[in-house]
Amino acid sequence: MKVMLELMSPRLRLRRLKPDDAQAIYAYRSLPEVARYQSWGSYTLDDAARLVADQQIITPDTPGTWIQLLLTSQADEQAVVGDCGIHFLAGDGQQVELGITLSPRYQGQGLAAEAIASVLQYVFGVLGKHRAHAVTDAENQAAAGLFRRLGFRQEAHFIENVWYKGAWGSEFVFALLRREWQARLPSRKN
């Protein structure tokens, strides 16, 4: 049985993937500028359909799985902004890895920060996880800036550590602890 999961930010709705989402996911994931820092070189409609189908059987907070959430506009749910992933680590149930992919038409508007902030509320505030981390390509300055703005600490800079799309690539690792996230929350004084 598929567990419902829906998160909200001021402008976004983050929800589980539905079978009819494949075309919208394909539309932005197939763009070369989107694939540049992602694990895929090309992305087909079949890849999107497989992603959606695979997500139908995953229960959130299952170790060793990724949950992908579709980002849609609250003003127009047909407007697909991108998707955000939460990796529930197999070896440690108190830590998650985060990832995000946005359509170019929605980049530079603060929507990625809203989405990740909502996901942090879920993983820290609801699930009570201890630590969240993200791995970014060292050349992806937009992603690095996003995680820094959200209070993530850069814990590593691996130099040419991964063979990636025909060349050695370098990566940053960013992390945030639940107590650090809690310290950044606005105080709730009465």
Short mmCIF file of N, CA and C in Angstrom, two decimals:
data_model
loop_
_atom_site.label_atom_id
_atom_site.label_comp_id
_atom_site.label_asym_id
_atom_site.label_seq_id
_atom_site.Cartn_x
_atom_site.Cartn_y
_atom_site.Cartn_z
N MET A 1 0.84 -1.19 0.00
CA MET A 1 0.00 0.00 0.00
C MET A 1 0.88 1.25 0.00
N LYS A 2 0.58 2.17 -0.87
CA LYS A 2 1.37 3.40 -0.98
C LYS A 2 0.99 4.37 0.15
N VAL A 3 2.01 4.82 0.87
CA VAL A 3 1.80 5.77 1.96
C VAL A 3 1.77 7.18 1.38
N MET A 4 0.75 7.94 1.76
CA MET A 4 0.63 9.31 1.28
C MET A 4 1.68 10.18 1.99
N LEU A 5 2.22 11.09 1.27
CA LEU A 5 3.17 12.04 1.82
C LEU A 5 3.02 13.32 1.03
N GLU A 6 2.64 14.38 1.70
CA GLU A 6 2.51 15.68 1.06
C GLU A 6 3.06 16.74 2.00
N LEU A 7 3.94 17.56 1.47
CA LEU A 7 4.55 18.65 2.22
C LEU A 7 4.18 19.96 1.53
N MET A 8 4.17 21.03 2.30
CA MET A 8 3.83 22.33 1.74
C MET A 8 4.90 23.35 2.11
N SER A 9 5.12 24.28 1.19
CA SER A 9 5.94 25.45 1.45
C SER A 9 5.07 26.64 1.06
N PRO A 10 5.55 27.86 1.24
CA PRO A 10 4.70 29.00 0.88
C PRO A 10 4.18 28.96 -0.56
N ARG A 11 4.99 28.48 -1.50
CA ARG A 11 4.57 28.48 -2.91
C ARG A 11 4.46 27.10 -3.54
N LEU A 12 4.89 26.06 -2.82
CA LEU A 12 4.97 24.72 -3.41
C LEU A 12 4.17 23.67 -2.66
N ARG A 13 3.77 22.66 -3.41
CA ARG A 13 3.24 21.42 -2.86
C ARG A 13 4.24 20.33 -3.27
N LEU A 14 4.70 19.55 -2.31
CA LEU A 14 5.60 18.44 -2.58
C LEU A 14 4.81 17.17 -2.30
N ARG A 15 4.66 16.32 -3.31
CA ARG A 15 3.83 15.13 -3.16
C ARG A 15 4.47 13.92 -3.83
N ARG A 16 3.99 12.75 -3.46
CA ARG A 16 4.44 11.51 -4.08
C ARG A 16 4.14 11.54 -5.58
N LEU A 17 4.93 10.80 -6.34
CA LEU A 17 4.72 10.72 -7.78
C LEU A 17 3.47 9.91 -8.10
N LYS A 18 2.78 10.34 -9.17
CA LYS A 18 1.60 9.64 -9.66
C LYS A 18 1.90 9.13 -11.08
N PRO A 19 1.22 8.07 -11.51
CA PRO A 19 1.49 7.51 -12.85
C PRO A 19 1.43 8.53 -13.99
N ASP A 20 0.57 9.53 -13.91
CA ASP A 20 0.48 10.49 -15.01
C ASP A 20 1.52 11.62 -14.92
N ASP A 21 2.50 11.50 -14.00
CA ASP A 21 3.55 12.52 -13.87
C ASP A 21 4.73 12.29 -14.82
N ALA A 22 4.81 11.14 -15.45
CA ALA A 22 5.99 10.78 -16.24
C ALA A 22 6.31 11.81 -17.31
N GLN A 23 5.33 12.28 -18.05
CA GLN A 23 5.57 13.24 -19.13
C GLN A 23 6.16 14.54 -18.59
N ALA A 24 5.62 15.05 -17.50
CA ALA A 24 6.11 16.30 -16.92
C ALA A 24 7.54 16.15 -16.40
N ILE A 25 7.85 15.00 -15.79
CA ILE A 25 9.21 14.75 -15.29
C ILE A 25 10.18 14.66 -16.47
N TYR A 26 9.79 13.93 -17.49
CA TYR A 26 10.61 13.80 -18.70
C TYR A 26 10.90 15.18 -19.32
N ALA A 27 9.91 16.06 -19.31
CA ALA A 27 10.04 17.36 -19.97
C ALA A 27 11.23 18.16 -19.45
N TYR A 28 11.51 18.13 -18.14
CA TYR A 28 12.66 18.89 -17.65
C TYR A 28 13.90 18.02 -17.43
N ARG A 29 13.73 16.76 -17.03
CA ARG A 29 14.91 15.92 -16.81
C ARG A 29 15.65 15.58 -18.10
N SER A 30 14.99 15.67 -19.23
CA SER A 30 15.63 15.36 -20.52
C SER A 30 16.46 16.52 -21.06
N LEU A 31 16.37 17.69 -20.45
CA LEU A 31 17.12 18.86 -20.92
C LEU A 31 18.60 18.74 -20.56
N PRO A 32 19.50 19.00 -21.50
CA PRO A 32 20.94 18.89 -21.22
C PRO A 32 21.40 19.74 -20.03
N GLU A 33 20.84 20.94 -19.87
CA GLU A 33 21.25 21.80 -18.76
C GLU A 33 20.80 21.24 -17.42
N VAL A 34 19.77 20.43 -17.38
CA VAL A 34 19.32 19.78 -16.15
C VAL A 34 20.19 18.56 -15.87
N ALA A 35 20.49 17.80 -16.92
CA ALA A 35 21.29 16.57 -16.77
C ALA A 35 22.76 16.85 -16.45
N ARG A 36 23.21 18.06 -16.68
CA ARG A 36 24.64 18.39 -16.55
C ARG A 36 25.25 17.89 -15.24
N TYR A 37 24.59 18.12 -14.11
CA TYR A 37 25.14 17.75 -12.81
C TYR A 37 24.44 16.53 -12.21
N GLN A 38 23.63 15.85 -12.99
CA GLN A 38 22.91 14.67 -12.51
C GLN A 38 23.62 13.39 -12.95
N SER A 39 23.19 12.28 -12.39
CA SER A 39 23.84 10.99 -12.68
C SER A 39 23.53 10.49 -14.08
N TRP A 40 22.48 10.98 -14.72
CA TRP A 40 22.13 10.48 -16.04
C TRP A 40 22.74 11.35 -17.13
N GLY A 41 23.01 10.71 -18.27
CA GLY A 41 23.51 11.44 -19.43
C GLY A 41 22.37 11.86 -20.33
N SER A 42 21.44 10.94 -20.52
CA SER A 42 20.22 11.24 -21.27
C SER A 42 19.06 10.70 -20.45
N TYR A 43 17.89 11.26 -20.68
CA TYR A 43 16.72 10.87 -19.90
C TYR A 43 15.54 10.75 -20.85
N THR A 44 14.96 9.55 -20.90
CA THR A 44 13.87 9.28 -21.83
C THR A 44 12.52 9.25 -21.10
N LEU A 45 11.47 9.24 -21.88
CA LEU A 45 10.13 9.10 -21.31
C LEU A 45 10.01 7.76 -20.59
N ASP A 46 10.66 6.73 -21.12
CA ASP A 46 10.67 5.42 -20.44
C ASP A 46 11.37 5.50 -19.08
N ASP A 47 12.45 6.29 -19.00
CA ASP A 47 13.13 6.48 -17.71
C ASP A 47 12.19 7.13 -16.70
N ALA A 48 11.44 8.13 -17.14
CA ALA A 48 10.50 8.82 -16.26
C ALA A 48 9.39 7.87 -15.83
N ALA A 49 8.87 7.08 -16.76
CA ALA A 49 7.80 6.12 -16.43
C ALA A 49 8.31 5.07 -15.44
N ARG A 50 9.55 4.63 -15.61
CA ARG A 50 10.15 3.65 -14.69
C ARG A 50 10.33 4.25 -13.30
N LEU A 51 10.79 5.51 -13.23
CA LEU A 51 10.93 6.20 -11.95
C LEU A 51 9.58 6.24 -11.23
N VAL A 52 8.55 6.66 -11.94
CA VAL A 52 7.23 6.76 -11.34
C VAL A 52 6.74 5.38 -10.88
N ALA A 53 6.90 4.37 -11.72
CA ALA A 53 6.45 3.01 -11.37
C ALA A 53 7.20 2.49 -10.15
N ASP A 54 8.50 2.68 -10.12
CA ASP A 54 9.31 2.21 -8.98
C ASP A 54 8.89 2.89 -7.69
N GLN A 55 8.49 4.14 -7.76
CA GLN A 55 8.11 4.88 -6.56
C GLN A 55 6.79 4.39 -5.95
N GLN A 56 5.97 3.74 -6.74
CA GLN A 56 4.66 3.32 -6.27
C GLN A 56 4.72 2.30 -5.14
N ILE A 57 5.81 1.55 -5.04
CA ILE A 57 5.90 0.47 -4.04
C ILE A 57 6.76 0.83 -2.83
N ILE A 58 7.31 2.04 -2.80
CA ILE A 58 8.22 2.43 -1.72
C ILE A 58 7.44 3.11 -0.60
N THR A 59 7.76 2.70 0.61
CA THR A 59 7.19 3.32 1.80
C THR A 59 8.21 4.29 2.37
N PRO A 60 7.81 5.53 2.68
CA PRO A 60 8.76 6.49 3.26
C PRO A 60 9.43 5.93 4.51
N ASP A 61 10.69 6.30 4.69
CA ASP A 61 11.51 5.91 5.83
C ASP A 61 11.90 4.44 5.81
N THR A 62 11.92 3.84 4.62
CA THR A 62 12.40 2.47 4.46
C THR A 62 13.89 2.53 4.14
N PRO A 63 14.74 1.97 5.01
CA PRO A 63 16.19 2.02 4.76
C PRO A 63 16.56 1.50 3.37
N GLY A 64 17.47 2.23 2.74
CA GLY A 64 17.98 1.83 1.43
C GLY A 64 17.13 2.32 0.26
N THR A 65 16.12 3.15 0.50
CA THR A 65 15.27 3.62 -0.59
C THR A 65 15.36 5.14 -0.76
N TRP A 66 15.02 5.57 -1.96
CA TRP A 66 14.86 6.99 -2.28
C TRP A 66 13.37 7.25 -2.47
N ILE A 67 12.85 8.29 -1.88
CA ILE A 67 11.50 8.77 -2.15
C ILE A 67 11.65 10.04 -2.97
N GLN A 68 11.00 10.09 -4.13
CA GLN A 68 10.99 11.29 -4.96
C GLN A 68 9.66 12.00 -4.76
N LEU A 69 9.73 13.27 -4.50
CA LEU A 69 8.53 14.10 -4.35
C LEU A 69 8.45 15.08 -5.51
N LEU A 70 7.30 15.15 -6.16
CA LEU A 70 7.11 16.09 -7.24
C LEU A 70 6.81 17.46 -6.65
N LEU A 71 7.46 18.49 -7.18
CA LEU A 71 7.24 19.86 -6.74
C LEU A 71 6.28 20.52 -7.72
N THR A 72 5.13 20.94 -7.21
CA THR A 72 4.18 21.65 -8.05
C THR A 72 3.86 22.99 -7.41
N SER A 73 3.41 23.91 -8.23
CA SER A 73 3.03 25.23 -7.74
C SER A 73 1.71 25.13 -6.98
N GLN A 74 1.62 25.79 -5.83
CA GLN A 74 0.35 25.82 -5.12
C GLN A 74 -0.69 26.61 -5.91
N ALA A 75 -0.25 27.60 -6.66
CA ALA A 75 -1.18 28.40 -7.44
C ALA A 75 -1.74 27.63 -8.64
N ASP A 76 -0.94 26.71 -9.19
CA ASP A 76 -1.35 25.91 -10.35
C ASP A 76 -0.69 24.54 -10.25
N GLU A 77 -1.43 23.55 -9.74
CA GLU A 77 -0.84 22.23 -9.52
C GLU A 77 -0.36 21.58 -10.81
N GLN A 78 -0.81 22.06 -11.96
CA GLN A 78 -0.34 21.52 -13.23
C GLN A 78 1.08 22.02 -13.56
N ALA A 79 1.52 23.08 -12.88
CA ALA A 79 2.86 23.63 -13.11
C ALA A 79 3.86 22.81 -12.31
N VAL A 80 4.59 21.94 -12.99
CA VAL A 80 5.58 21.08 -12.34
C VAL A 80 6.91 21.82 -12.30
N VAL A 81 7.39 22.05 -11.10
CA VAL A 81 8.61 22.82 -10.84
C VAL A 81 9.84 21.93 -10.90
N GLY A 82 9.73 20.71 -10.41
CA GLY A 82 10.85 19.78 -10.36
C GLY A 82 10.54 18.64 -9.42
N ASP A 83 11.59 18.03 -8.90
CA ASP A 83 11.41 16.96 -7.93
C ASP A 83 12.53 16.99 -6.90
N CYS A 84 12.24 16.42 -5.76
CA CYS A 84 13.17 16.40 -4.63
C CYS A 84 13.23 14.98 -4.11
N GLY A 85 14.44 14.50 -3.82
CA GLY A 85 14.60 13.14 -3.34
C GLY A 85 15.10 13.08 -1.91
N ILE A 86 14.61 12.07 -1.20
CA ILE A 86 15.09 11.78 0.16
C ILE A 86 15.58 10.34 0.15
N HIS A 87 16.85 10.15 0.42
CA HIS A 87 17.45 8.82 0.48
C HIS A 87 17.54 8.40 1.94
N PHE A 88 16.80 7.37 2.29
CA PHE A 88 16.84 6.82 3.64
C PHE A 88 17.97 5.79 3.64
N LEU A 89 19.07 6.14 4.28
CA LEU A 89 20.29 5.35 4.18
C LEU A 89 20.12 3.95 4.76
N ALA A 90 20.67 2.97 4.06
CA ALA A 90 20.55 1.57 4.47
C ALA A 90 21.31 1.29 5.76
N GLY A 91 22.48 1.88 5.92
CA GLY A 91 23.32 1.56 7.05
C GLY A 91 23.05 2.35 8.32
N ASP A 92 22.23 3.41 8.22
CA ASP A 92 22.01 4.25 9.38
C ASP A 92 20.64 4.91 9.29
N GLY A 93 19.70 4.42 10.05
CA GLY A 93 18.33 4.91 10.01
C GLY A 93 18.14 6.31 10.55
N GLN A 94 19.19 6.93 11.09
CA GLN A 94 19.07 8.28 11.64
C GLN A 94 19.60 9.35 10.69
N GLN A 95 20.02 8.93 9.47
CA GLN A 95 20.57 9.89 8.52
C GLN A 95 19.89 9.76 7.17
N VAL A 96 19.79 10.88 6.47
CA VAL A 96 19.22 10.90 5.12
C VAL A 96 20.13 11.70 4.20
N GLU A 97 20.03 11.40 2.92
CA GLU A 97 20.68 12.19 1.88
C GLU A 97 19.58 12.89 1.10
N LEU A 98 19.81 14.13 0.70
CA LEU A 98 18.82 14.90 -0.04
C LEU A 98 19.34 15.22 -1.43
N GLY A 99 18.42 15.34 -2.36
CA GLY A 99 18.75 15.77 -3.72
C GLY A 99 17.58 16.55 -4.29
N ILE A 100 17.87 17.40 -5.26
CA ILE A 100 16.81 18.22 -5.86
C ILE A 100 17.12 18.47 -7.32
N THR A 101 16.07 18.48 -8.15
CA THR A 101 16.18 18.76 -9.57
C THR A 101 15.06 19.73 -9.94
N LEU A 102 15.42 20.87 -10.51
CA LEU A 102 14.43 21.87 -10.90
C LEU A 102 14.44 22.10 -12.41
N SER A 103 13.27 22.34 -12.93
CA SER A 103 13.14 22.77 -14.32
C SER A 103 13.82 24.13 -14.45
N PRO A 104 14.56 24.38 -15.53
CA PRO A 104 15.23 25.67 -15.70
C PRO A 104 14.29 26.88 -15.59
N ARG A 105 13.05 26.72 -16.00
CA ARG A 105 12.14 27.87 -15.96
C ARG A 105 11.79 28.30 -14.54
N TYR A 106 12.07 27.45 -13.55
CA TYR A 106 11.76 27.78 -12.16
C TYR A 106 13.01 28.01 -11.30
N GLN A 107 14.17 27.97 -11.91
CA GLN A 107 15.41 28.18 -11.15
C GLN A 107 15.60 29.66 -10.86
N GLY A 108 16.34 29.96 -9.80
CA GLY A 108 16.65 31.35 -9.46
C GLY A 108 15.52 32.11 -8.79
N GLN A 109 14.49 31.40 -8.29
CA GLN A 109 13.34 32.05 -7.68
C GLN A 109 13.17 31.68 -6.20
N GLY A 110 14.15 30.96 -5.64
CA GLY A 110 14.06 30.55 -4.24
C GLY A 110 13.20 29.33 -4.00
N LEU A 111 12.73 28.68 -5.06
CA LEU A 111 11.85 27.53 -4.91
C LEU A 111 12.59 26.29 -4.39
N ALA A 112 13.83 26.11 -4.79
CA ALA A 112 14.61 24.98 -4.29
C ALA A 112 14.80 25.10 -2.78
N ALA A 113 15.07 26.30 -2.30
CA ALA A 113 15.23 26.52 -0.86
C ALA A 113 13.93 26.22 -0.12
N GLU A 114 12.80 26.64 -0.68
CA GLU A 114 11.51 26.33 -0.06
C GLU A 114 11.28 24.83 0.02
N ALA A 115 11.59 24.14 -1.07
CA ALA A 115 11.37 22.69 -1.11
C ALA A 115 12.25 21.98 -0.10
N ILE A 116 13.54 22.31 -0.07
CA ILE A 116 14.46 21.65 0.87
C ILE A 116 14.08 22.00 2.31
N ALA A 117 13.66 23.23 2.57
CA ALA A 117 13.22 23.60 3.92
C ALA A 117 12.03 22.75 4.35
N SER A 118 11.10 22.50 3.45
CA SER A 118 9.95 21.65 3.77
C SER A 118 10.39 20.21 4.04
N VAL A 119 11.33 19.74 3.26
CA VAL A 119 11.84 18.38 3.46
C VAL A 119 12.57 18.29 4.80
N LEU A 120 13.33 19.33 5.16
CA LEU A 120 14.01 19.31 6.45
C LEU A 120 13.01 19.29 7.60
N GLN A 121 11.91 20.02 7.48
CA GLN A 121 10.86 19.97 8.49
C GLN A 121 10.34 18.55 8.63
N TYR A 122 10.19 17.86 7.52
CA TYR A 122 9.70 16.48 7.54
C TYR A 122 10.73 15.53 8.17
N VAL A 123 11.98 15.57 7.68
CA VAL A 123 12.96 14.58 8.17
C VAL A 123 13.40 14.85 9.60
N PHE A 124 13.52 16.12 9.98
CA PHE A 124 13.92 16.44 11.36
C PHE A 124 12.72 16.56 12.29
N GLY A 125 11.71 17.31 11.87
CA GLY A 125 10.58 17.59 12.75
C GLY A 125 9.59 16.45 12.88
N VAL A 126 9.36 15.71 11.80
CA VAL A 126 8.38 14.62 11.83
C VAL A 126 9.05 13.27 12.10
N LEU A 127 10.09 12.97 11.32
CA LEU A 127 10.75 11.67 11.46
C LEU A 127 11.81 11.65 12.56
N GLY A 128 12.26 12.82 13.01
CA GLY A 128 13.24 12.88 14.08
C GLY A 128 14.63 12.40 13.69
N LYS A 129 15.00 12.55 12.41
CA LYS A 129 16.33 12.12 11.97
C LYS A 129 17.39 13.00 12.63
N HIS A 130 18.60 12.47 12.71
CA HIS A 130 19.71 13.16 13.36
C HIS A 130 20.48 14.06 12.39
N ARG A 131 20.64 13.62 11.12
CA ARG A 131 21.53 14.31 10.19
C ARG A 131 21.02 14.18 8.77
N ALA A 132 21.14 15.26 8.02
CA ALA A 132 20.84 15.25 6.58
C ALA A 132 22.09 15.71 5.85
N HIS A 133 22.38 15.07 4.72
CA HIS A 133 23.52 15.51 3.92
C HIS A 133 23.14 15.54 2.44
N ALA A 134 23.96 16.23 1.67
CA ALA A 134 23.77 16.33 0.22
C ALA A 134 25.15 16.32 -0.43
N VAL A 135 25.23 15.67 -1.56
CA VAL A 135 26.46 15.63 -2.35
C VAL A 135 26.20 16.40 -3.64
N THR A 136 27.07 17.37 -3.94
CA THR A 136 26.91 18.15 -5.16
C THR A 136 28.20 18.12 -5.97
N ASP A 137 28.07 18.27 -7.27
CA ASP A 137 29.23 18.44 -8.13
C ASP A 137 29.91 19.74 -7.70
N ALA A 138 31.22 19.74 -7.58
CA ALA A 138 31.94 20.93 -7.12
C ALA A 138 31.78 22.11 -8.08
N GLU A 139 31.43 21.84 -9.33
CA GLU A 139 31.21 22.92 -10.29
C GLU A 139 29.80 23.48 -10.23
N ASN A 140 28.91 22.81 -9.52
CA ASN A 140 27.52 23.26 -9.44
C ASN A 140 27.39 24.29 -8.32
N GLN A 141 27.76 25.51 -8.64
CA GLN A 141 27.76 26.59 -7.65
C GLN A 141 26.36 26.93 -7.16
N ALA A 142 25.34 26.76 -8.01
CA ALA A 142 23.97 27.04 -7.58
C ALA A 142 23.56 26.08 -6.46
N ALA A 143 23.85 24.80 -6.62
CA ALA A 143 23.50 23.82 -5.58
C ALA A 143 24.31 24.06 -4.31
N ALA A 144 25.60 24.33 -4.46
CA ALA A 144 26.43 24.60 -3.29
C ALA A 144 25.91 25.82 -2.53
N GLY A 145 25.55 26.87 -3.26
CA GLY A 145 25.01 28.07 -2.63
C GLY A 145 23.69 27.79 -1.93
N LEU A 146 22.85 26.96 -2.53
CA LEU A 146 21.58 26.60 -1.91
C LEU A 146 21.79 25.97 -0.55
N PHE A 147 22.64 24.97 -0.48
CA PHE A 147 22.85 24.29 0.80
C PHE A 147 23.52 25.19 1.83
N ARG A 148 24.42 26.05 1.39
CA ARG A 148 25.04 27.00 2.34
C ARG A 148 23.99 27.96 2.90
N ARG A 149 23.12 28.48 2.03
CA ARG A 149 22.06 29.41 2.49
C ARG A 149 21.12 28.75 3.50
N LEU A 150 20.92 27.46 3.36
CA LEU A 150 20.03 26.73 4.26
C LEU A 150 20.72 26.31 5.56
N GLY A 151 21.98 26.70 5.72
CA GLY A 151 22.69 26.41 6.96
C GLY A 151 23.49 25.13 6.97
N PHE A 152 23.58 24.47 5.82
CA PHE A 152 24.40 23.26 5.75
C PHE A 152 25.87 23.65 5.82
N ARG A 153 26.63 22.82 6.43
CA ARG A 153 28.08 22.99 6.56
C ARG A 153 28.76 22.15 5.47
N GLN A 154 29.75 22.72 4.80
CA GLN A 154 30.51 21.93 3.83
C GLN A 154 31.49 21.07 4.61
N GLU A 155 31.31 19.78 4.55
CA GLU A 155 32.14 18.86 5.32
C GLU A 155 33.29 18.27 4.51
N ALA A 156 33.15 18.29 3.20
CA ALA A 156 34.21 17.69 2.38
C ALA A 156 34.25 18.34 1.00
N HIS A 157 35.42 18.30 0.41
CA HIS A 157 35.62 18.64 -0.99
C HIS A 157 36.52 17.56 -1.53
N PHE A 158 35.90 16.59 -2.19
CA PHE A 158 36.65 15.48 -2.77
C PHE A 158 37.12 15.88 -4.16
N ILE A 159 38.42 15.79 -4.38
CA ILE A 159 39.03 16.20 -5.64
C ILE A 159 39.14 14.99 -6.57
N GLU A 160 38.52 15.12 -7.75
CA GLU A 160 38.56 14.07 -8.77
C GLU A 160 38.34 12.69 -8.17
N ASN A 161 37.27 12.55 -7.41
CA ASN A 161 36.98 11.30 -6.71
C ASN A 161 36.00 10.40 -7.45
N VAL A 162 35.39 10.89 -8.52
CA VAL A 162 34.38 10.09 -9.21
C VAL A 162 34.55 10.22 -10.72
N TRP A 163 34.51 9.07 -11.40
CA TRP A 163 34.55 9.07 -12.86
C TRP A 163 33.14 9.38 -13.31
N TYR A 164 32.97 10.51 -13.98
CA TYR A 164 31.65 11.04 -14.23
C TYR A 164 31.56 11.59 -15.64
N LYS A 165 30.75 10.97 -16.46
CA LYS A 165 30.51 11.41 -17.83
C LYS A 165 31.80 11.59 -18.61
N GLY A 166 32.69 10.61 -18.48
CA GLY A 166 33.91 10.59 -19.27
C GLY A 166 35.09 11.37 -18.72
N ALA A 167 34.98 11.88 -17.50
CA ALA A 167 36.09 12.63 -16.90
C ALA A 167 36.03 12.48 -15.38
N TRP A 168 37.14 12.81 -14.73
CA TRP A 168 37.15 12.78 -13.27
C TRP A 168 36.43 14.01 -12.75
N GLY A 169 35.52 13.81 -11.83
CA GLY A 169 34.76 14.91 -11.25
C GLY A 169 35.04 15.07 -9.78
N SER A 170 34.84 16.26 -9.28
CA SER A 170 35.04 16.57 -7.87
C SER A 170 33.68 16.85 -7.23
N GLU A 171 33.57 16.57 -5.93
CA GLU A 171 32.29 16.73 -5.25
C GLU A 171 32.45 17.43 -3.91
N PHE A 172 31.38 18.15 -3.53
CA PHE A 172 31.24 18.70 -2.19
C PHE A 172 30.25 17.84 -1.42
N VAL A 173 30.48 17.72 -0.12
CA VAL A 173 29.51 17.09 0.77
C VAL A 173 29.08 18.14 1.78
N PHE A 174 27.78 18.36 1.87
CA PHE A 174 27.20 19.30 2.83
C PHE A 174 26.38 18.52 3.84
N ALA A 175 26.32 18.98 5.08
CA ALA A 175 25.51 18.29 6.09
C ALA A 175 24.92 19.29 7.08
N LEU A 176 23.83 18.86 7.69
CA LEU A 176 23.13 19.65 8.70
C LEU A 176 22.60 18.68 9.75
N LEU A 177 22.83 19.00 11.01
CA LEU A 177 22.31 18.21 12.12
C LEU A 177 20.95 18.75 12.54
N ARG A 178 20.12 17.89 13.13
CA ARG A 178 18.81 18.33 13.60
C ARG A 178 18.94 19.49 14.59
N ARG A 179 19.91 19.41 15.52
CA ARG A 179 20.05 20.50 16.51
C ARG A 179 20.47 21.81 15.84
N GLU A 180 21.24 21.74 14.76
CA GLU A 180 21.61 22.95 14.02
C GLU A 180 20.38 23.52 13.30
N TRP A 181 19.58 22.65 12.74
CA TRP A 181 18.34 23.08 12.08
C TRP A 181 17.40 23.72 13.09
N GLN A 182 17.26 23.10 14.27
CA GLN A 182 16.38 23.64 15.31
C GLN A 182 16.86 25.01 15.76
N ALA A 183 18.17 25.21 15.86
CA ALA A 183 18.72 26.50 16.30
C ALA A 183 18.42 27.61 15.29
N ARG A 184 18.20 27.26 14.04
CA ARG A 184 17.92 28.25 12.98
C ARG A 184 16.44 28.61 12.90
N LEU A 185 15.58 27.82 13.54
CA LEU A 185 14.14 28.09 13.49
C LEU A 185 13.80 29.35 14.24
N PRO A 186 12.82 30.11 13.76
CA PRO A 186 12.39 31.29 14.50
C PRO A 186 11.86 30.86 15.88
N SER A 187 12.20 31.64 16.90
CA SER A 187 11.72 31.29 18.23
C SER A 187 10.21 31.47 18.30
N ARG A 188 9.59 30.65 19.10
CA ARG A 188 8.12 30.69 19.22
C ARG A 188 7.73 31.22 20.58
N LYS A 189 8.00 32.50 20.82
CA LYS A 189 7.65 33.13 22.10
C LYS A 189 6.20 33.58 22.05
N ASN A 190 5.52 33.43 23.16
CA ASN A 190 4.11 33.85 23.22
C ASN A 190 4.01 35.28 23.66
#
